XYZ file of C-alpha atoms in Angstrom:
575
model
C -22.338 -123.094 61.747
C -22.323 -122.943 58.062
C -25.764 -121.371 57.942
C -24.932 -118.826 60.583
C -21.915 -117.760 58.584
C -24.004 -117.290 55.463
C -26.534 -115.230 57.431
C -23.777 -113.004 58.776
C -22.346 -112.531 55.272
C -25.721 -111.580 53.858
C -26.394 -109.156 56.688
C -23.062 -107.493 56.108
C -23.772 -107.160 52.369
C -27.160 -105.650 53.000
C -25.693 -103.162 55.435
C -23.016 -102.128 52.912
C -25.578 -101.690 50.172
C -27.709 -99.599 52.508
C -24.759 -97.346 53.339
C -23.938 -96.947 49.635
C -27.530 -95.980 48.815
C -27.603 -93.536 51.722
C -24.408 -91.851 50.586
C -25.715 -91.599 47.010
C -28.950 -90.056 48.284
C -27.107 -87.467 50.273
C -24.701 -86.632 47.422
C -27.382 -86.323 44.737
C -30.634 -85.048 46.278
C -33.747 -85.010 44.029
C -35.020 -81.702 42.548
C -37.413 -79.662 44.665
C -40.021 -76.896 43.948
C -37.798 -74.162 45.515
C -35.137 -74.446 42.740
C -37.637 -74.020 39.907
C -39.035 -70.836 41.476
C -35.523 -69.281 41.650
C -34.878 -69.728 37.901
C -38.246 -68.151 37.051
C -37.410 -65.036 39.105
C -34.102 -64.638 37.293
C -35.873 -64.785 33.935
C -38.337 -62.125 35.069
C -35.481 -59.879 36.196
C -33.770 -60.225 32.819
C -37.002 -59.308 31.038
C -37.393 -56.256 33.269
C -33.826 -55.154 32.500
C -34.454 -55.465 28.755
C -37.675 -53.490 29.040
C -35.909 -50.804 31.091
C -33.170 -50.437 28.489
C -35.771 -50.182 25.720
C -37.606 -47.490 27.677
C -34.337 -45.539 28.136
C -33.501 -45.730 24.419
C -37.021 -44.621 23.514
C -36.904 -41.687 25.921
C -33.488 -40.632 24.580
C -34.747 -40.706 20.996
C -37.789 -38.708 22.047
C -35.630 -36.021 23.707
C -33.351 -35.805 20.621
C -36.381 -35.370 18.370
C -37.737 -32.598 20.585
C -34.313 -30.884 20.590
C -34.081 -30.997 16.779
C -37.550 -29.515 16.474
C -36.616 -26.717 18.905
C -33.405 -25.932 16.982
C -35.268 -25.735 13.687
C -37.837 -23.458 15.235
C -35.093 -21.213 16.666
C -33.336 -20.956 13.306
C -36.596 -20.158 11.580
C -37.358 -17.372 14.053
C -33.843 -15.949 13.696
C -34.126 -15.970 9.896
C -37.446 -14.167 10.097
C -35.966 -11.548 12.447
C -32.946 -11.049 10.137
C -35.231 -10.572 7.134
C -37.251 -8.018 9.072
C -34.095 -6.123 10.089
C -32.814 -6.230 6.504
C -36.048 -4.753 5.225
C -35.863 -2.037 7.878
C -32.260 -1.198 6.928
C -33.137 -1.023 3.242
C -35.992 1.306 4.026
C -33.757 3.524 6.189
C -31.074 3.663 3.506
C -33.636 4.571 0.891
C -34.970 7.378 3.062
C -31.426 8.573 3.807
C -30.506 8.644 0.123
C -33.674 10.576 -0.652
C -32.827 13.134 2.029
C -29.275 13.420 0.678
C -30.545 14.037 -2.841
C -32.936 16.681 -1.572
C -30.155 18.352 0.409
C -27.791 18.342 -2.579
C -30.441 19.818 -4.839
C -31.164 22.497 -2.266
C -27.474 23.397 -1.858
C -26.975 23.495 -5.616
C -29.950 25.804 -6.014
C -28.610 28.103 -3.286
C -25.175 28.229 -4.901
C -26.674 29.036 -8.280
C -28.657 31.858 -6.727
C -25.507 33.146 -5.014
C -23.590 33.071 -8.291
C -26.347 34.951 -10.076
C -26.411 37.620 -7.345
C -22.705 38.375 -7.609
C -23.224 40.268 -10.873
C -20.927 41.270 -13.655
C -18.869 43.552 -11.417
C -17.820 40.713 -9.098
C -16.827 38.529 -12.040
C -14.728 41.259 -13.641
C -12.917 42.093 -10.382
C -12.173 38.416 -9.729
C -10.882 37.956 -13.266
C -8.576 40.972 -12.985
C -7.089 39.827 -9.682
C -6.669 36.227 -10.824
C -5.105 37.210 -14.162
C -2.428 39.229 -12.361
C -1.664 36.304 -10.079
C -1.564 33.856 -12.973
C 0.748 36.113 -14.984
C 3.193 36.417 -12.091
C 3.116 32.741 -11.104
C 3.025 30.848 -14.381
C 4.145 31.488 -17.935
C 1.320 30.199 -20.131
C 3.632 29.741 -23.126
C 5.666 27.122 -21.246
C 2.627 24.956 -20.500
C 1.141 23.618 -23.707
C -0.754 20.886 -21.902
C -4.206 21.427 -20.463
C -4.120 23.302 -17.159
C -4.734 21.176 -14.090
C -7.209 21.813 -11.336
C -5.723 22.065 -7.872
C -7.959 20.050 -5.624
C -7.831 19.906 -1.824
C -7.044 16.681 -0.018
C -8.066 13.968 -2.445
C -7.939 10.618 -0.717
C -10.325 7.710 -0.722
C -11.920 8.498 2.638
C -12.103 12.299 2.689
C -13.637 13.275 -0.657
C -15.950 16.263 -0.393
C -19.008 17.203 -2.417
C -18.562 18.057 -6.102
C -21.122 20.833 -6.131
C -18.537 23.593 -5.706
C -16.761 22.482 -8.862
C -19.953 22.648 -10.898
C -20.694 26.106 -9.521
C -17.253 27.316 -10.558
C -17.751 25.879 -14.026
C -21.030 27.734 -14.367
C -19.365 30.949 -13.222
C -16.523 30.577 -15.720
C -18.898 29.753 -18.568
C -20.905 32.931 -17.998
C -18.208 35.073 -19.565
C -19.009 36.238 -23.068
C -16.668 36.705 -26.013
C -15.210 39.779 -24.403
C -14.431 37.926 -21.165
C -12.146 35.274 -22.647
C -9.536 35.936 -19.964
C -11.863 34.511 -17.300
C -10.923 30.840 -17.166
C -11.529 28.108 -14.641
C -7.846 27.967 -13.804
C -7.806 31.678 -12.995
C -10.798 31.272 -10.716
C -9.005 28.433 -8.940
C -5.849 30.511 -8.586
C -7.847 33.419 -7.210
C -9.468 31.110 -4.677
C -6.137 29.679 -3.560
C -4.610 33.091 -2.908
C -7.138 33.914 -0.145
C -7.022 37.545 -1.301
C -10.119 37.991 -3.469
C -11.435 41.551 -3.536
C -14.682 42.665 -1.979
C -17.783 41.410 -3.739
C -15.920 38.522 -5.326
C -16.992 34.900 -5.259
C -16.562 33.419 -1.752
C -13.612 31.142 -1.146
C -15.734 28.046 -0.584
C -16.922 28.290 -4.206
C -13.300 28.237 -5.353
C -12.678 24.870 -3.679
C -12.368 22.300 -6.416
C -12.650 18.703 -5.254
C -12.176 16.777 -8.471
C -9.030 14.693 -8.505
C -6.141 15.795 -10.723
C -6.606 14.364 -14.251
C -4.568 11.199 -14.664
C -4.015 10.678 -10.928
C -4.793 7.124 -9.870
C -4.770 5.255 -6.558
C -3.326 1.751 -6.525
C -2.576 -0.907 -3.930
C 1.036 -0.895 -2.837
C 2.290 -4.367 -3.635
C -0.282 -6.981 -2.690
C -1.208 -5.137 0.509
C -4.362 -3.137 1.125
C -2.531 0.205 1.355
C -3.691 2.499 -1.479
C -1.250 5.120 -2.718
C -1.359 7.733 -5.468
C 0.588 6.851 -8.593
C 2.880 9.825 -7.937
C 4.391 10.741 -4.583
C 6.523 13.571 -3.278
C 10.161 12.811 -2.549
C 11.242 15.374 0.040
C 15.002 15.216 -0.501
C 15.162 18.454 -2.579
C 12.081 19.986 -0.923
C 13.682 20.254 2.514
C 17.168 21.098 1.303
C 19.074 23.933 3.021
C 18.445 26.150 -0.018
C 14.690 26.353 0.722
C 12.923 27.944 3.655
C 10.185 26.217 5.600
C 7.572 28.522 4.022
C 8.654 27.487 0.529
C 8.592 23.818 1.523
C 5.105 24.279 2.972
C 3.850 25.702 -0.331
C 5.157 22.616 -2.141
C 3.517 20.271 0.392
C 0.193 22.112 0.140
C 0.243 21.942 -3.668
C 0.954 18.203 -3.521
C -1.943 17.557 -1.139
C -4.334 19.763 -3.085
C -3.402 17.906 -6.273
C -4.328 14.548 -4.731
C -0.842 13.266 -3.839
C -0.983 11.299 -0.586
C 2.578 9.876 -0.337
C 5.484 11.736 1.303
C 8.842 9.990 1.238
C 11.386 10.898 3.922
C 14.651 9.664 5.377
C 16.416 10.081 8.685
C 19.399 11.404 6.709
C 17.593 14.022 4.589
C 19.217 17.351 5.504
C 20.265 15.938 8.858
C 16.718 15.001 10.008
C 15.511 18.497 9.037
C 13.012 17.015 6.582
C 11.173 15.007 9.243
C 11.075 17.930 11.672
C 9.721 20.444 9.157
C 7.200 18.037 7.635
C 5.946 17.214 11.128
C 5.413 20.908 11.860
C 3.619 21.447 8.541
C 1.282 18.498 9.081
C 0.570 19.666 12.625
C -0.270 23.199 11.487
C -2.512 22.118 8.625
C -4.489 19.642 10.700
C -5.187 17.270 7.829
C -6.796 13.929 8.578
C -4.230 11.280 9.408
C -6.029 8.857 7.110
C -5.587 11.187 4.119
C -1.787 10.976 3.739
C 0.921 8.325 3.890
C 4.369 8.949 5.368
C 7.324 6.724 4.511
C 10.745 7.116 6.079
C 14.029 5.311 5.519
C 16.568 4.042 8.041
C 20.215 2.927 7.762
C 21.990 6.081 6.573
C 23.430 8.444 9.136
C 26.220 10.959 9.387
C 27.422 9.301 12.611
C 29.220 6.002 12.412
C 27.661 4.664 15.634
C 24.140 5.248 14.237
C 24.481 3.249 11.030
C 23.593 -0.253 10.040
C 20.520 -2.394 10.611
C 21.016 -3.723 14.098
C 17.916 -4.233 16.224
C 19.043 -1.372 18.459
C 19.446 1.082 15.578
C 16.161 0.111 13.885
C 14.059 0.569 17.022
C 15.799 3.778 18.079
C 15.530 5.251 14.563
C 11.805 4.552 14.319
C 11.106 6.054 17.751
C 13.210 9.123 16.937
C 11.396 9.599 13.613
C 8.039 9.464 15.391
C 9.151 12.222 17.750
C 10.415 14.398 14.906
C 7.295 13.865 12.789
C 4.928 14.331 15.760
C 2.972 11.273 14.618
C 1.657 8.241 16.453
C 2.750 5.846 13.709
C 4.609 5.720 10.395
C 2.821 4.149 7.466
C 5.819 2.441 5.826
C 9.332 2.101 7.260
C 11.871 1.585 4.469
C 15.173 -0.194 5.078
C 17.626 1.741 2.904
C 20.193 -0.779 1.635
C 20.888 -4.213 3.068
C 23.493 -4.416 5.803
C 26.112 -7.077 4.985
C 27.361 -6.957 8.576
C 23.987 -7.776 10.168
C 22.136 -11.128 9.951
C 18.935 -11.030 7.938
C 17.064 -12.755 10.755
C 17.830 -9.850 13.090
C 16.546 -7.338 10.537
C 13.215 -9.059 9.871
C 12.612 -9.753 13.572
C 13.292 -6.102 14.418
C 10.885 -4.884 11.718
C 8.270 -7.357 12.936
C 8.674 -6.002 16.474
C 8.294 -2.402 15.276
C 5.037 -3.274 13.500
C 3.684 -5.275 16.444
C 4.307 -2.283 18.730
C 2.142 -0.102 16.481
C 4.982 2.258 15.538
C 4.647 1.317 11.856
C 2.001 -0.278 9.657
C 4.214 -1.828 6.961
C 7.868 -2.127 6.052
C 9.780 -2.276 2.808
C 13.220 -2.059 1.263
C 15.200 0.369 -0.877
C 18.127 -0.379 -3.198
C 18.031 -4.097 -2.347
C 18.964 -6.694 -4.921
C 16.322 -9.295 -5.881
C 18.369 -11.963 -4.089
C 18.377 -9.932 -0.854
C 14.635 -9.337 -1.095
C 13.998 -13.066 -1.536
C 16.267 -13.806 1.422
C 14.292 -11.391 3.606
C 11.005 -12.918 2.448
C 12.262 -16.438 3.192
C 13.346 -15.431 6.700
C 9.975 -13.787 7.327
C 8.181 -16.981 6.362
C 10.529 -19.120 8.416
C 10.158 -17.058 11.610
C 6.497 -16.061 11.076
C 7.265 -12.347 10.658
C 5.584 -9.610 8.624
C 6.858 -9.633 5.037
C 7.985 -6.491 3.140
C 5.463 -4.942 0.756
C 7.531 -2.530 -1.360
C 10.947 -1.980 -2.890
C 12.191 1.510 -3.737
C 14.494 1.475 -6.738
C 15.922 3.897 -9.263
C 14.126 3.953 -12.596
C 14.530 6.238 -15.575
C 15.378 6.037 -19.262
C 19.006 5.116 -18.568
C 18.469 2.682 -15.658
C 15.917 -0.009 -16.512
C 17.180 -3.524 -15.880
C 16.029 -4.152 -12.305
C 12.630 -2.490 -12.698
C 11.642 -4.097 -15.988
C 13.163 -7.578 -15.587
C 13.111 -8.549 -11.920
C 10.507 -6.458 -10.076
C 7.468 -7.852 -11.977
C 8.639 -11.354 -11.080
C 9.002 -10.423 -7.399
C 5.527 -8.888 -7.415
C 3.915 -11.990 -8.894
C 5.800 -14.408 -6.631
C 5.920 -12.714 -3.203
C 3.775 -9.586 -3.606
C 6.489 -6.916 -3.327
C 5.400 -3.659 -4.976
C 7.532 -0.969 -6.593
C 8.189 2.662 -5.755
C 10.438 4.262 -8.360
C 12.568 7.340 -7.758
C 14.753 9.641 -9.856
C 12.569 9.659 -13.001
C 14.611 12.509 -14.535
C 17.981 10.925 -13.730
C 18.660 13.228 -10.741
C 18.740 16.260 -13.015
C 20.339 14.465 -15.963
C 17.512 15.581 -18.252
C 16.948 18.839 -16.403
C 18.522 21.044 -19.051
C 16.607 21.552 -22.291
C 19.655 23.111 -23.925
C 22.217 20.378 -24.625
C 25.295 21.786 -26.224
C 27.247 20.099 -28.922
C 30.327 19.671 -26.793
C 31.637 16.406 -25.574
C 30.008 16.648 -22.227
C 26.640 18.069 -23.109
C 24.748 20.568 -21.051
C 23.263 17.966 -18.749
C 26.443 16.165 -17.733
C 28.053 19.164 -16.102
C 24.863 19.885 -14.206
C 24.541 16.357 -12.908
C 28.044 15.664 -11.648
C 28.637 19.137 -10.233
C 25.560 19.144 -8.019
C 26.399 19.172 -4.337
C 23.401 16.967 -3.536
C 24.679 14.288 -5.917
C 28.125 14.314 -4.309
C 26.683 14.144 -0.794
C 24.440 11.235 -1.605
C 27.013 9.048 -3.304
C 30.246 9.894 -1.515
C 29.790 10.966 2.110
C 27.200 8.404 3.241
C 29.061 5.096 3.205
C 28.801 2.209 5.625
C 32.138 0.591 4.922
C 35.318 1.902 3.410
C 34.932 -0.336 0.373
C 31.322 0.639 -0.324
C 32.098 3.702 -2.401
C 34.325 1.657 -4.671
C 31.703 -1.092 -4.798
C 29.020 1.346 -5.892
C 31.086 2.271 -8.922
C 30.947 -1.340 -10.045
C 27.188 -1.642 -9.460
C 25.273 -2.355 -12.705
C 22.540 0.102 -11.673
C 24.983 2.974 -12.089
C 26.656 1.754 -15.246
C 25.078 4.587 -17.191
C 26.938 7.046 -14.904
C 30.289 5.422 -15.618
C 29.505 5.429 -19.321
C 28.604 9.087 -19.072
C 32.122 9.878 -17.897
C 33.613 8.355 -21.063
C 33.938 10.825 -23.981
C 32.408 8.513 -26.601
C 29.491 7.525 -24.402
C 29.019 11.150 -23.404
C 28.504 12.181 -27.013
C 26.062 9.326 -27.621
C 24.075 10.203 -24.486
C 23.910 13.859 -25.536
C 22.642 12.836 -28.975
C 19.919 10.693 -27.411
C 18.829 13.563 -25.189
C 18.638 15.909 -28.171
C 16.419 13.438 -30.039
C 14.221 12.972 -26.972
C 13.968 16.733 -26.612
C 12.807 17.007 -30.229
C 10.217 14.298 -29.615
C 8.983 16.121 -26.503
C 8.525 19.324 -28.488
C 6.382 17.432 -30.990
C 4.198 16.246 -28.111
C 3.937 19.781 -26.745
C 5.708 19.087 -23.451
C 9.103 19.409 -21.845
C 11.756 16.712 -21.660
C 11.180 16.329 -17.920
C 7.472 15.737 -18.466
C 8.230 13.129 -21.114
C 10.601 11.324 -18.740
C 8.001 11.259 -15.943
C 5.205 10.085 -18.247
C 7.467 7.379 -19.691
C 8.109 6.017 -16.191
C 4.402 6.063 -15.306
C 3.620 4.164 -18.503
C 5.195 1.084 -16.900
C 2.435 -0.821 -15.077
C 4.953 -2.243 -12.606
C 5.509 1.240 -11.141
C 2.799 1.611 -8.516
C 4.100 4.927 -7.184
C 6.613 7.302 -8.786
C 8.439 9.604 -6.356
C 8.981 13.107 -7.743
C 11.376 15.621 -6.257
C 10.566 19.325 -6.328
C 12.497 22.373 -5.170
C 9.756 24.840 -6.167
C 6.019 25.009 -6.684
C 6.464 25.531 -10.418
C 8.644 22.451 -10.749
C 6.128 20.234 -8.935
C 3.247 21.690 -10.932
C 5.130 21.032 -14.153
C 5.768 17.420 -13.094
C 2.114 16.854 -12.187
C 1.112 17.915 -15.679
C 2.970 14.858 -16.977
C -0.062 12.778 -15.995
C -1.947 14.194 -18.975
C 0.809 13.039 -21.321
C 0.416 9.315 -20.544
C -2.481 8.699 -22.996
C -0.378 10.218 -25.785
C 2.331 7.575 -25.336
C 0.776 5.013 -27.634
C 2.507 1.991 -29.126
C 4.142 3.947 -31.926
C 5.426 6.634 -29.566
C 6.878 4.066 -27.154
C 8.551 2.297 -30.072
C 10.077 5.598 -31.178
C 11.475 6.189 -27.685
C 12.921 2.669 -27.649
C 14.555 3.341 -31.010
C 16.224 6.437 -29.600
C 17.364 4.865 -26.330
C 18.501 1.480 -27.701
C 18.865 0.083 -24.172
C 15.837 -2.149 -23.664
C 16.950 -4.757 -21.101
C 16.718 -8.464 -21.840
C 17.621 -11.583 -19.921
C 20.772 -13.432 -20.985
C 20.089 -16.618 -22.959
C 19.884 -19.845 -21.004
C 22.885 -22.078 -21.692
C 22.627 -25.787 -20.960
C 25.269 -27.234 -18.668
C 25.595 -30.176 -21.033
C 26.654 -27.809 -23.811
C 29.442 -26.467 -21.617
C 30.952 -29.892 -20.994
């Protein structure tokens, strides 16, 4: 029994150990050949992926290299083509210049032959006719300066050939000692009259294209618009006292002298100036690029058409275009700031007018430096077109704004300067100043109807007329009304008149030349009520070189009104 029990126990133990070994064998099977083959395939796949990526990178680099080579080749071919075209253009220009020189030489030879064929009889008849015209039109004793040549339209883009001028010079120089009356000026006058006798020199030979001596073209402000250093202010030209034919003669003389600026206003003679100038420009058919038209808005004889509202600005510009018969106005001038209209509305309206193509530029007139800076700041803030010019009064008795503040505005914000009233609105018009308390000029100035109309009837508010009397710009007028100041002003004018006689010119010419001597004045507006008056003013250009340092110092000694800034006072010193 005991042995059988031991046998049973051993058999049970062996069976349990067998089951344990079987379970271990099932749970942890030995490695086989199939598992090793799977890991090898995975390694091969990884190698293939790496090789594929390397092939892609290599192909990409190869394509980039080919692209760079193609770009370099394309640039090289383009550079070669450009060099070939440049050589061709240079060759064409050289041939064109040679043909032009040949043509000019041929024309000059033909003109010389034509002048030689006219003969002594043609020269004598032309001289007789021109001398009669010159004697009736101009008094040679009153013009001690060199006579000017009257050139046709003299602008930067419509200059003609200069051969006609040389032909005229040769014709004038042919006269011997007995023909001293035959001068170049007389030949020019005979050509301008369109009434030369038979056998005389043709009119095309009398066309002189050289610019008036002393006339210069300058950029207006820091813009690209080039203007002549003198312009024509049309306020007296289109006054009711002159006919349209007389005004046309003045306009023609201005254009032929090289002046390309015509200043207008919607209030000049009740819009008559714009209407008549438009008709004159239409009849003459001058190139639109050869002249510059400026017009001013704000003033009006009707109360509902005043101010600088957006409505009035746009309507005024469109009405001026209709009256002038033009497609655009070169410069629209805002005449005086409107205290009852926001500055933002003004600059936005001017920007709209320019964007519509109705105007090229805009500027201001009779604005204070603070108002100009305010307009400039608003333009920068709202991305609008900035003003390029300020029209201000400038003469020997009104100097502060022009000489102290305008140069600073030009350097800071690029606003140029157009000056008007160089002879003090007729203040220096009279050469004969009496010894009375008022002087000859004072009665003329303050009794002129045009002066009264300009400074009394055109007012925006009821208080404006009184405010103008307190304006520093017109302090010299108030002083002129005082007896003591009147005598001092008359004495200054007499001394200036004596100085002008020493220079061989008139007092008006000295005043104009003195204004042009200031480099800040880019364009000086001259008024003229007759051809003789405009011609006399144009002659002032020849006087500018004579105003040297000593002469300017002498004028300053006589005037005794050179402006200067007040001294800077520290706020600490005031405490």
